[in-house]
mmCIF file of C-alpha atoms and ligand atoms in Angstrom:
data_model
loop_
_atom_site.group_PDB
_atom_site.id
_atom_site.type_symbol
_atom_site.label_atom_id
_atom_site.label_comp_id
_atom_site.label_asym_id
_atom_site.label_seq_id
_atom_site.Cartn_x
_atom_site.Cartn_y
_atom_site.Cartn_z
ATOM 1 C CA UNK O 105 -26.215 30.017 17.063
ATOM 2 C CA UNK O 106 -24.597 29.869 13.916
ATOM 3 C CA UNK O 107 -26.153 30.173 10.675
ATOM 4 C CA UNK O 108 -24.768 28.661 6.856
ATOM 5 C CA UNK O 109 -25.623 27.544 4.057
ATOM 6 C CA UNK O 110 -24.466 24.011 4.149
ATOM 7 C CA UNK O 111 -23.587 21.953 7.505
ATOM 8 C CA UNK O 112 -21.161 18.761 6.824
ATOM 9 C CA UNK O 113 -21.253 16.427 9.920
ATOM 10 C CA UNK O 114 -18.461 14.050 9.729
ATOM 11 C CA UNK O 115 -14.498 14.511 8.584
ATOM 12 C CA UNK O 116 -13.448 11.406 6.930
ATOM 13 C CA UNK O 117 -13.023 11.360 3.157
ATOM 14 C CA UNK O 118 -17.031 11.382 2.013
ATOM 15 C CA UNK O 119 -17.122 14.861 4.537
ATOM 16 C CA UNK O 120 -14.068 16.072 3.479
ATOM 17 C CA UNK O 121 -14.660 15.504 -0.257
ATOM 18 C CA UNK O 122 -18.161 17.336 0.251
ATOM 19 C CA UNK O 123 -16.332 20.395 2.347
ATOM 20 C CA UNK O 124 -14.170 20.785 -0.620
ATOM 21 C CA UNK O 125 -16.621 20.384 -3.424
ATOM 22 C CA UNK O 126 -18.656 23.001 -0.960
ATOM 23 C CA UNK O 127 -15.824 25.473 -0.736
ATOM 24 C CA UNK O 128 -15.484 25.325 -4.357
ATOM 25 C CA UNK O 129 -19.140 26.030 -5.092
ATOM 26 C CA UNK O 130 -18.566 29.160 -2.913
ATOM 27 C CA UNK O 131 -21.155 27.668 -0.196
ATOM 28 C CA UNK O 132 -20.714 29.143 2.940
ATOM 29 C CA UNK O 133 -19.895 25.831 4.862
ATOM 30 C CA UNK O 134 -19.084 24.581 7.962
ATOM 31 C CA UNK O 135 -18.052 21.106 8.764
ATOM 32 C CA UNK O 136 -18.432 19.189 12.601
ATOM 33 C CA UNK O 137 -16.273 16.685 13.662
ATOM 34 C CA UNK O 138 -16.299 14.258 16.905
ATOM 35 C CA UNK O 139 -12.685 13.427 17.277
ATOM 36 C CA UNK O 140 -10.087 14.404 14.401
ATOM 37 C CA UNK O 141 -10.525 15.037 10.565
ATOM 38 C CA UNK O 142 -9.920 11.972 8.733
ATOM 39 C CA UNK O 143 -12.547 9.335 9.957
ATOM 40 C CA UNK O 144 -11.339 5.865 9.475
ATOM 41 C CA UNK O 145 -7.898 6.788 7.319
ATOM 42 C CA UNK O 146 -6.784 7.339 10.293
ATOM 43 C CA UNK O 147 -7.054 4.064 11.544
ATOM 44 C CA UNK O 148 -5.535 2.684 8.296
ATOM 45 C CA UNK O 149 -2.011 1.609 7.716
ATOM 46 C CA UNK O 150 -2.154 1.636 3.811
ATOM 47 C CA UNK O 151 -4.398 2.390 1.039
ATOM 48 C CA UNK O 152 -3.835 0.673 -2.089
ATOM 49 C CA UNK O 153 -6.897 0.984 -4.018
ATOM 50 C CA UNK O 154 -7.025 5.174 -3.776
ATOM 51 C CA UNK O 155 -6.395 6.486 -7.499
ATOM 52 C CA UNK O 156 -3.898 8.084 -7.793
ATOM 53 C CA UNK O 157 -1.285 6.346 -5.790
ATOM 54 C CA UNK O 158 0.207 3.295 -7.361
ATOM 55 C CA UNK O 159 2.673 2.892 -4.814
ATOM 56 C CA UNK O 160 0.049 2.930 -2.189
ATOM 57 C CA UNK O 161 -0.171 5.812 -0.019
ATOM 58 C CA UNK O 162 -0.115 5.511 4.252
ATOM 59 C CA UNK O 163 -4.276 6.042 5.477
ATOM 60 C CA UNK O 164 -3.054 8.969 7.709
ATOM 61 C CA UNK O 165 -0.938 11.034 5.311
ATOM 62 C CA UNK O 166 -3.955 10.794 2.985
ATOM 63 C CA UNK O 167 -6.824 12.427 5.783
ATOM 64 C CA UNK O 168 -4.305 14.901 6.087
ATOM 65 C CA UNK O 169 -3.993 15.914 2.564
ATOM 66 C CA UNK O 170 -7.884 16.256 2.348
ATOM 67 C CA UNK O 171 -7.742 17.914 5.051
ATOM 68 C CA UNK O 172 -5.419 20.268 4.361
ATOM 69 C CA UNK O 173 -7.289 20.661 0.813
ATOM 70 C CA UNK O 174 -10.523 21.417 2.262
ATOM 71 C CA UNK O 175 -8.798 23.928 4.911
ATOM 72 C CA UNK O 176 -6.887 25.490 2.263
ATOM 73 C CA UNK O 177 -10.411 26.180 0.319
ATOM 74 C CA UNK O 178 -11.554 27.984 3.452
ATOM 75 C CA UNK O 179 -13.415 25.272 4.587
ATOM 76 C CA UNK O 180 -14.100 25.958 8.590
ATOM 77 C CA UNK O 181 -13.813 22.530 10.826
ATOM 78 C CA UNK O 182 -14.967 22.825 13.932
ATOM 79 C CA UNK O 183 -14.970 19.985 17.088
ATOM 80 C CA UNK O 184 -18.177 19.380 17.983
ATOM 81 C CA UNK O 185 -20.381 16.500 19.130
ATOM 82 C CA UNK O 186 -23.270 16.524 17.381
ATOM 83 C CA UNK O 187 -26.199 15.479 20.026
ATOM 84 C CA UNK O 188 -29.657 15.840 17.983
ATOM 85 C CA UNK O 189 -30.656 17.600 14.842
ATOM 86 C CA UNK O 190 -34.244 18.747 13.736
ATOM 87 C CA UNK O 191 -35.272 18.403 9.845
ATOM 88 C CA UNK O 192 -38.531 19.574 9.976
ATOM 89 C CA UNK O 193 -38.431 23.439 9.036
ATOM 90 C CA UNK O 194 -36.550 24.402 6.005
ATOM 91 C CA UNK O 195 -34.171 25.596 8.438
ATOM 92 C CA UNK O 196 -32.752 22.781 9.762
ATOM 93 C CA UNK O 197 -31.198 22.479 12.894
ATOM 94 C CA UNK O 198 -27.956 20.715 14.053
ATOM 95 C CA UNK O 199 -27.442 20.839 18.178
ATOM 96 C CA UNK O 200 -23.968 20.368 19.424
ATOM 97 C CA UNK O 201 -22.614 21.460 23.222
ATOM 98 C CA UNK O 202 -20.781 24.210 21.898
ATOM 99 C CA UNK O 203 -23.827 25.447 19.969
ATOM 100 C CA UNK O 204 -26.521 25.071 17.432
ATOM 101 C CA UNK O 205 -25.804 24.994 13.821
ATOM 102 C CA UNK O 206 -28.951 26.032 11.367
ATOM 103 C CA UNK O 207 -28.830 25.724 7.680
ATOM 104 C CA UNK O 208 -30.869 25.287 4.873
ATOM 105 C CA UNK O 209 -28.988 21.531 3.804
ATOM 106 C CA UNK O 210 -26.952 19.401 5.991
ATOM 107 C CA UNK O 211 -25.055 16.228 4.561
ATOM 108 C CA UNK O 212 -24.443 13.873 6.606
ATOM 109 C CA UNK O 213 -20.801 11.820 6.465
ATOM 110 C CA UNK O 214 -20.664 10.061 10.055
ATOM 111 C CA UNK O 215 -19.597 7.145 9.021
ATOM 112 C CA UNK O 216 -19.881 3.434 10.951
ATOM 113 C CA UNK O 217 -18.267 2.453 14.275
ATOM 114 C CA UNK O 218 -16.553 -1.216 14.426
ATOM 115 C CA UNK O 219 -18.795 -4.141 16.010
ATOM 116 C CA UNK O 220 -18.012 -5.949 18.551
ATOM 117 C CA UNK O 221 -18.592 -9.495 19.527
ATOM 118 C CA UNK O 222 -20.370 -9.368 22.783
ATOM 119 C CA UNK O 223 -18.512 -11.941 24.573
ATOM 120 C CA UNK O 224 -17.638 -12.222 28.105
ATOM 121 C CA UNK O 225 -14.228 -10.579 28.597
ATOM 122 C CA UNK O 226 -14.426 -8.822 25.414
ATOM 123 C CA UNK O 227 -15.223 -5.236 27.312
ATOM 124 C CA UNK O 228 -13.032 -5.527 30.299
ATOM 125 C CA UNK O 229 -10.013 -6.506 28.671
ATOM 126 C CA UNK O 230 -10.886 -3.625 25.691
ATOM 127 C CA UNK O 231 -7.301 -2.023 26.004
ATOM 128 C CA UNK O 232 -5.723 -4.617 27.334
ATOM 129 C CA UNK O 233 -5.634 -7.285 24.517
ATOM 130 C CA UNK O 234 -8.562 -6.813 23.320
ATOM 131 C CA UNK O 235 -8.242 -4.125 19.793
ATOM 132 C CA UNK O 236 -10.426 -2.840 16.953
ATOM 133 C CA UNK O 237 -7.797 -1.202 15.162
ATOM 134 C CA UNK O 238 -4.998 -3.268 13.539
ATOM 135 C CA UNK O 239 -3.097 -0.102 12.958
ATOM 136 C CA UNK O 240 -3.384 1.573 15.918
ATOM 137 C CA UNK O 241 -2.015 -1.248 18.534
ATOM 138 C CA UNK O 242 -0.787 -3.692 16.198
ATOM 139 C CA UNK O 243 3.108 -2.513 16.691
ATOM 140 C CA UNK O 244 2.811 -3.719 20.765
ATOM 141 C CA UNK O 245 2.307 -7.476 19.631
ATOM 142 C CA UNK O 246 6.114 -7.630 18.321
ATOM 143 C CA UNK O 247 7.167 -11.723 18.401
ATOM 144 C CA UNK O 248 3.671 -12.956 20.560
ATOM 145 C CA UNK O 249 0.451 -14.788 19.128
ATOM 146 C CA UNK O 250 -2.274 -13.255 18.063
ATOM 147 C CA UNK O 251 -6.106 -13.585 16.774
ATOM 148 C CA UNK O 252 -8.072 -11.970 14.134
ATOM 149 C CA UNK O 253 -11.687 -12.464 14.222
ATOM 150 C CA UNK O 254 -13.081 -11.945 10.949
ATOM 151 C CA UNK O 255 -13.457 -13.159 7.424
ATOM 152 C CA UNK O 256 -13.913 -9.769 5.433
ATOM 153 C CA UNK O 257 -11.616 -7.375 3.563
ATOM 154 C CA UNK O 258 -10.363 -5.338 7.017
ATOM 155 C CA UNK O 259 -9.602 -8.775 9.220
ATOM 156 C CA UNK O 260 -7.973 -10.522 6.062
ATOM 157 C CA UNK O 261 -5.736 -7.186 4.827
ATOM 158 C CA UNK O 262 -5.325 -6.370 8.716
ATOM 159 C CA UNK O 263 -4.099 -10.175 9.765
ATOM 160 C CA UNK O 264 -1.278 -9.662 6.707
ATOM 161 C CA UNK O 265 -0.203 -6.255 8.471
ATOM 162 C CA UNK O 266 0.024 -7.567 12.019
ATOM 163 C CA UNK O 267 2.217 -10.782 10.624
ATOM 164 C CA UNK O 268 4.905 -7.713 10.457
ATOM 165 C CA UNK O 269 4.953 -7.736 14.204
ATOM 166 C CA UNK O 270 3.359 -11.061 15.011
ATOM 167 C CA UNK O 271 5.032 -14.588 15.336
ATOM 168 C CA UNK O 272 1.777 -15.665 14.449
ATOM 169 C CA UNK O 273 -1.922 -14.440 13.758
ATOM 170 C CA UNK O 274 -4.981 -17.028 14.047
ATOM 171 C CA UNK O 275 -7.756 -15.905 11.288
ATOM 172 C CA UNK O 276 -10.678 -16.922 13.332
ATOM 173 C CA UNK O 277 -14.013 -17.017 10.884
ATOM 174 C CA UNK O 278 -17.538 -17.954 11.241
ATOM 175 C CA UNK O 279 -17.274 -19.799 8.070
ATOM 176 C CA UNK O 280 -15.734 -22.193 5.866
ATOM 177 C CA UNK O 281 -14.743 -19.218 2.905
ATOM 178 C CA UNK O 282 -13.285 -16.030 3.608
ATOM 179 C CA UNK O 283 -15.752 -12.595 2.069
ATOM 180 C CA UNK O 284 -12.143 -10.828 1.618
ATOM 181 C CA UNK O 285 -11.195 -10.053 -2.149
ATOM 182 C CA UNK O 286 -9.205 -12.968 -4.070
ATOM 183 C CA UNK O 287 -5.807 -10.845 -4.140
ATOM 184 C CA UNK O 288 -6.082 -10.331 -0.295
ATOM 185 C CA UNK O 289 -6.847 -14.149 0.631
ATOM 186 C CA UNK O 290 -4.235 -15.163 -1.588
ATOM 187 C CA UNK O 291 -1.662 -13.131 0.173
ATOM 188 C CA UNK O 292 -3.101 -14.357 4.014
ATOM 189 C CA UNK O 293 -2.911 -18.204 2.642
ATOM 190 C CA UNK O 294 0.600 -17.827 0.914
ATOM 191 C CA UNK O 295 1.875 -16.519 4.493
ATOM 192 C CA UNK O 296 3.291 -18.932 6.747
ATOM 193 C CA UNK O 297 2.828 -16.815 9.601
ATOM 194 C CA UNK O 298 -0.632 -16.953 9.530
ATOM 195 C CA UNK O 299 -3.641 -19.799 10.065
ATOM 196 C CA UNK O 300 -7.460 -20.249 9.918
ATOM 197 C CA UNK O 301 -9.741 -20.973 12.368
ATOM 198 C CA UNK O 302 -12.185 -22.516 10.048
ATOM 199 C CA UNK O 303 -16.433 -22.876 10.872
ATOM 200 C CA UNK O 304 -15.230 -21.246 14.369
ATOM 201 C CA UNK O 305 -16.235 -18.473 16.865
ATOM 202 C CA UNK O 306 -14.634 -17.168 20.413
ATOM 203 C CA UNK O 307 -17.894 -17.261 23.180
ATOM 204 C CA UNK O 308 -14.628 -16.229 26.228
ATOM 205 C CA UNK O 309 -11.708 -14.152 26.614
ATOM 206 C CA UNK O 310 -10.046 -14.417 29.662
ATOM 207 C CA UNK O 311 -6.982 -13.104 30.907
ATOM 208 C CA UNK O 312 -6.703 -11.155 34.461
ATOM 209 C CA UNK O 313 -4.844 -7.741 33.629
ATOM 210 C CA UNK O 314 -4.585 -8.508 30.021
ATOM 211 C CA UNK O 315 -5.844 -11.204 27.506
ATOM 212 C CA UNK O 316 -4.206 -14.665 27.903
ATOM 213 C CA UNK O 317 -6.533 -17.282 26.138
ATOM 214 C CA UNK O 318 -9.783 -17.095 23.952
ATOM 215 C CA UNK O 319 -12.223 -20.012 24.193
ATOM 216 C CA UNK O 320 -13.438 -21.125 20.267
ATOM 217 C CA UNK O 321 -16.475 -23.060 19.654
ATOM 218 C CA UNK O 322 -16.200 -24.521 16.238
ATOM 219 C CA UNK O 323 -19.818 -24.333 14.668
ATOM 220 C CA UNK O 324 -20.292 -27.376 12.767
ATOM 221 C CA UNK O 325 -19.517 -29.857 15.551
ATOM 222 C CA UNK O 326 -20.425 -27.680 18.265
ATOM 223 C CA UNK O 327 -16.667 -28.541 20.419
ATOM 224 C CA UNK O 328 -14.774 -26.143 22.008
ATOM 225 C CA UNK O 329 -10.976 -25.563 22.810
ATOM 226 C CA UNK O 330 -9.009 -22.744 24.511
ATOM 227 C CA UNK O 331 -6.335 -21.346 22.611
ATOM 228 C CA UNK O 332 -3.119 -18.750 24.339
ATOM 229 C CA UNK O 333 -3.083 -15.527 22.810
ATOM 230 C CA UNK O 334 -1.344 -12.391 23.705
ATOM 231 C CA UNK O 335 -4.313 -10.178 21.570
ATOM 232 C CA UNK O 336 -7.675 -10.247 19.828
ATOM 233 C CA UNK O 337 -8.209 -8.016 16.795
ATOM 234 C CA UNK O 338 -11.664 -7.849 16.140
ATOM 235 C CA UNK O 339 -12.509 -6.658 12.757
ATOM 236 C CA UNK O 340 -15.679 -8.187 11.891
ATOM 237 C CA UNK O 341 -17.306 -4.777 9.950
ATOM 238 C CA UNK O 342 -19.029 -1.923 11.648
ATOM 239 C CA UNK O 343 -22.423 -0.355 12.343
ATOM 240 C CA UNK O 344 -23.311 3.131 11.074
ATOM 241 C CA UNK O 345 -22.998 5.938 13.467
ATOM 242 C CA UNK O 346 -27.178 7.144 12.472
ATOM 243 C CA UNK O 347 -27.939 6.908 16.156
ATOM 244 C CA UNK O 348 -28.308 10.605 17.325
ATOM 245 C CA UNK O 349 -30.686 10.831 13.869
ATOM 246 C CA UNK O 350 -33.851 9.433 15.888
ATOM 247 C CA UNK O 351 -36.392 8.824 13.235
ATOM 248 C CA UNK O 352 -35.289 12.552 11.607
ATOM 249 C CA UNK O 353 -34.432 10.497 8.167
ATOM 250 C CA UNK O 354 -35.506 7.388 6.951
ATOM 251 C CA UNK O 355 -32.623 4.219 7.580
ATOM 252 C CA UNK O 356 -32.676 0.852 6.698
ATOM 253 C CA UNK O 357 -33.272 -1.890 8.958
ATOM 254 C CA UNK O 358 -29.272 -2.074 9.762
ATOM 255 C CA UNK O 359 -29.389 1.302 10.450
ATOM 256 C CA UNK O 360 -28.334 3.097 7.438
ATOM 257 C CA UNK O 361 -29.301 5.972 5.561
ATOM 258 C CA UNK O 362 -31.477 5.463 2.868
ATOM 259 C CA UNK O 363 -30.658 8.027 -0.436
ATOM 260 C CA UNK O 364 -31.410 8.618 -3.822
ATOM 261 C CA UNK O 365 -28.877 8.547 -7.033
ATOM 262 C CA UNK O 366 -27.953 12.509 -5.589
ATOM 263 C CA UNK O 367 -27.524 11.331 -2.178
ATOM 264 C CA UNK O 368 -30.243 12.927 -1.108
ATOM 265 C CA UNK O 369 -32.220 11.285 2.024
ATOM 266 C CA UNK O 370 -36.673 11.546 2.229
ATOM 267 C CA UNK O 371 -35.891 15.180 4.061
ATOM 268 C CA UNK O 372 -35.478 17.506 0.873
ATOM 269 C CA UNK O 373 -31.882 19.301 1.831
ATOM 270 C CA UNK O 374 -30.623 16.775 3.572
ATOM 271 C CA UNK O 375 -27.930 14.194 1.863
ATOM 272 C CA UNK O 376 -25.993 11.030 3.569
ATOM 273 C CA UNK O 377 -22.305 10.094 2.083
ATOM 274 C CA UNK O 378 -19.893 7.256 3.022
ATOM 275 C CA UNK O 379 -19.975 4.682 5.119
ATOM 276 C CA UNK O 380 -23.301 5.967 7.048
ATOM 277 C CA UNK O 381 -25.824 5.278 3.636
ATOM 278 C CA UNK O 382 -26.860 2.486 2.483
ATOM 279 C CA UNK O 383 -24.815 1.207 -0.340
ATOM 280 C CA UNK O 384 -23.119 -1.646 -2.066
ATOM 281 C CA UNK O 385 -19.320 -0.844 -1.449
ATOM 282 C CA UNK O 386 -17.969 1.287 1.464
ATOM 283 C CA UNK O 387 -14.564 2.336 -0.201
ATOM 284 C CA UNK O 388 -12.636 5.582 0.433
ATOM 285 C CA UNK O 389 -12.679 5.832 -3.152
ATOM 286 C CA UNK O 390 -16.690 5.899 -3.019
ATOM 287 C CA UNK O 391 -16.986 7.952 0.041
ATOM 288 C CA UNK O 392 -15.773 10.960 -1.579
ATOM 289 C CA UNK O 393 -17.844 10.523 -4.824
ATOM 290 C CA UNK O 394 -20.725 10.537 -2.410
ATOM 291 C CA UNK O 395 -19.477 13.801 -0.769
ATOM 292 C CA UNK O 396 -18.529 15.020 -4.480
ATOM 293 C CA UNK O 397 -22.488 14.266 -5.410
ATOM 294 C CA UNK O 398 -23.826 15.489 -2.021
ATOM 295 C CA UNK O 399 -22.315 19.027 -1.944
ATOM 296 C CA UNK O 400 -22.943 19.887 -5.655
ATOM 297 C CA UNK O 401 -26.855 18.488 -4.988
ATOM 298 C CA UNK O 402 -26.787 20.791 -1.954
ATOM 299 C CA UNK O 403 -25.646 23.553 -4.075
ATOM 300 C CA UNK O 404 -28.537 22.665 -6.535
ATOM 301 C CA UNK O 405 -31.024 22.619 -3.575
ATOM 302 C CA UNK O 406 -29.619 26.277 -2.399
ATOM 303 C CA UNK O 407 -29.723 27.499 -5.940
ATOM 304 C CA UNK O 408 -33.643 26.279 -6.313
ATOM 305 C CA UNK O 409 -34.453 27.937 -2.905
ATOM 306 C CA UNK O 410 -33.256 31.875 -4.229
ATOM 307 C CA UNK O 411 -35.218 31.591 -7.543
ATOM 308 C CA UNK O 412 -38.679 30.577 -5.529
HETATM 309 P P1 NAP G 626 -17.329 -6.888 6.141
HETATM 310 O O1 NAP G 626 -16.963 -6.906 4.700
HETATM 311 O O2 NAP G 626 -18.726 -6.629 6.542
HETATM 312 O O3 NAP G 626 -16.874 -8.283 6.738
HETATM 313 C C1 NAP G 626 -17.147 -8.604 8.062
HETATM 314 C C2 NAP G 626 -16.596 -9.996 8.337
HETATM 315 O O4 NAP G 626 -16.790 -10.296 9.723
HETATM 316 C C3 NAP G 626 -17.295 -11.075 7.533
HETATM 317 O O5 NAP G 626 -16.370 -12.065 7.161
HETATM 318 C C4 NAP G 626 -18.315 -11.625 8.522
HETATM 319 O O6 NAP G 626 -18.567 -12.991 8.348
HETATM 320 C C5 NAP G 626 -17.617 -11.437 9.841
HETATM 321 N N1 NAP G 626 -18.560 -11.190 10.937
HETATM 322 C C6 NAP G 626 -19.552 -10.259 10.990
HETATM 323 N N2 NAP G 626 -20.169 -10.293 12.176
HETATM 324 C C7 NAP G 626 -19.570 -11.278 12.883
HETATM 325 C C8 NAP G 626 -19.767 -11.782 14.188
HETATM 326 N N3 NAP G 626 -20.698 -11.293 15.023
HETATM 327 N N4 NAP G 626 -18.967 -12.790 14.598
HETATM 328 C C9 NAP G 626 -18.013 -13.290 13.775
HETATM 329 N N5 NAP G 626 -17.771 -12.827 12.529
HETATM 330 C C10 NAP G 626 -18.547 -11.842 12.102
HETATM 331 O O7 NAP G 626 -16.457 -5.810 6.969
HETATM 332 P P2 NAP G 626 -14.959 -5.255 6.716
HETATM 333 O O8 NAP G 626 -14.033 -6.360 6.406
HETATM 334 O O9 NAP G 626 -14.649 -4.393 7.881
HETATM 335 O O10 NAP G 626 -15.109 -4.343 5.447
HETATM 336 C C11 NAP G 626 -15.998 -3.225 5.493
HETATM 337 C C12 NAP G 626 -15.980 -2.534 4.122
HETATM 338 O O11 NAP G 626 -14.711 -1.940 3.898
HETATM 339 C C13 NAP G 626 -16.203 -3.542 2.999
HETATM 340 O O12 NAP G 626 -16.976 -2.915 1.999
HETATM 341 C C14 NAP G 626 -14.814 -3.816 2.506
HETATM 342 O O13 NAP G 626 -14.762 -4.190 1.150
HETATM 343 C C15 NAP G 626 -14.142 -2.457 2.720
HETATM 344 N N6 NAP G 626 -12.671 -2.657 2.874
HETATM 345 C C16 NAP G 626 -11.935 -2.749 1.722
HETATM 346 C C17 NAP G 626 -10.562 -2.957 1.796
HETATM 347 C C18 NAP G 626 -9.781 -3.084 0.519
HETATM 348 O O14 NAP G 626 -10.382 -2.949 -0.550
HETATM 349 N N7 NAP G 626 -8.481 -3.365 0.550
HETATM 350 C C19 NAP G 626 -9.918 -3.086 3.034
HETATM 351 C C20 NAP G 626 -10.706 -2.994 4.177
HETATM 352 C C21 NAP G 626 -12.086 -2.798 4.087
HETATM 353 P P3 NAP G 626 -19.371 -13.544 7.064
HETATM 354 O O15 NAP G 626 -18.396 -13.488 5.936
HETATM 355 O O16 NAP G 626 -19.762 -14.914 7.476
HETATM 356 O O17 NAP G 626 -20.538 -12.614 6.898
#
């Protein structure tokens, strides 16, 4: 058992921000992490919209340099799983395999896991055509044909990317407008390697050892055709990562945590940041304000505990 002042579950920008506002505040912090510091920049080819960079800056190279911020601080990051936590003493409690974790505020930065469809072939050929992360496979679909399922921000900036590689990329969208921003739909209709599925959705991907076709059903008229592909992004948002919480805060119905103006959830000492609260824009850029907000409120909450 190890004992803090402040546990940060999560490492991508919103936990990273908070381990370095923490450090900074002197807390005596640790911070858990699943997989790798870094959350989703790691999973993003380019950041544009980060101040600060006005040539852009790569998604990777910036989760390292908050990492390496935080770490230079003294901020400790340990890999660990975090299984179940219990809010209801004033020590709180945060169970992992390698260990509990007890501390009198925890913020909570686990950010959101992309959806999936739920069509048939969609989790057999996962790995085999079937991709949630443009980035990350986008490079082994050099001259084939491609779909992106998807009308937000991440499928329309994504489908742009993966015309680098692609001979073509098939938008496939639910509706007759895209939800991305103006600047990035302009770019995906101004590219000739790219088309829209319009009013369509895929119900099949089949392929034996790897996808070879998709089956879309277009919406308004209800007919369906089969279309080749060599891969199927799908980047139709994500879901935030608040199960192992079990009823400990309050969510939302979707699933998110619910927080005040100082990111503070219903358990006093216990704050949400990023993509895993409830919120109107999920942005880097935002994440780490929330983390900013979250570790000085913790530092408040600490403060408030000495002078009872
Ligand atoms: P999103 O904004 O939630 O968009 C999800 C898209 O997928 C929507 O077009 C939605 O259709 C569609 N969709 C959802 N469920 C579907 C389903 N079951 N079947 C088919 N289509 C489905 O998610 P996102 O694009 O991943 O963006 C997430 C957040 O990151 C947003 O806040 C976004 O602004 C931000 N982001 C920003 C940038 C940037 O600023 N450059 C880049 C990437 C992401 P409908 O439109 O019909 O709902």
């Amino acid at each position: 058992m190890k004992s803090v002042d402040t546990i940060i579950i999560g490492g991508g920008p919103a936990g990273l921000s908070a381990g370095i506002y923490a450090m900074r505040s002197r807390l005596n912090t640790v911070l858990l992490e699943k997989y790798m510091p870094g959350g989703q920049m790691v999973i993003t080819d380019f950041v544009e919209n980060y101040p600060g960079f006005p040539q852009g800056v790569g998604g990777p190279d910036l989760g390292l340099a908050m990492e390496a911020q935080a770490r230079g601080l003294g901020l400790e990051i340990l890999s660990a799983d975090v299984t179940s936590v219990d809010f209801t003493a004033e020590q709180k409690i945060v169970v992992t395999p390698e260990g509990e974790f007890h501390a009198p505020t925890v913020i909570l930065a686990t950010g959101a896991t992309p959806r999936r469809i739920g069509v048939p072939g969609e989790d057999r050929l996962t790995g085999k055509g079937v991709s949630y992360c443009a980035t990350c496979d986008g490079a082994f679909f050099r001259d084939k044909e491609i779909a992106v399922v998807g009308g937000g921000n991440t499928a329309v900036q994504d489908s742009v990317f993966l015309t680098r590689f692609a001979d073509k990329v098939t938008i496939i969208h639910r509706r007759d407008a895209l939800r991305a921003t103006k600047i990035l739909q302009e770019r995906a209709f101004n590219n000739p390697k790219i088309e829209i599925a319009w009013n369509s959705v895929v119900t099949e991907i089949t392929g034996e050892h790897k996808v070879q076709t998709l089956t879309l059903k277009n919406v308004q008229d209800q007919t369906e055709k089969v279309i080749p592909v060599d891969g199927i992004f799908v980047l139709i948002g994500t879901d935030p990562n608040t199960g192992f919480l079990r009823w400990m805060v309050a969510l939302d119905p979707a699933g998110y945590i619910i927080t005040d103006e100082d990111m503070q959830t219903n358990i006093p000492g216990v704050y949400a940041a990023g993509d895993c609260r409830r919120k109107s824009l999920r942005q880097m850029v935002t994440a780490a304000a929330d983390g900013a907000i979250a570790a000085v409120a913790a530092e408040h909450y600490i403060e408030a505990l000495g002078d009872r």
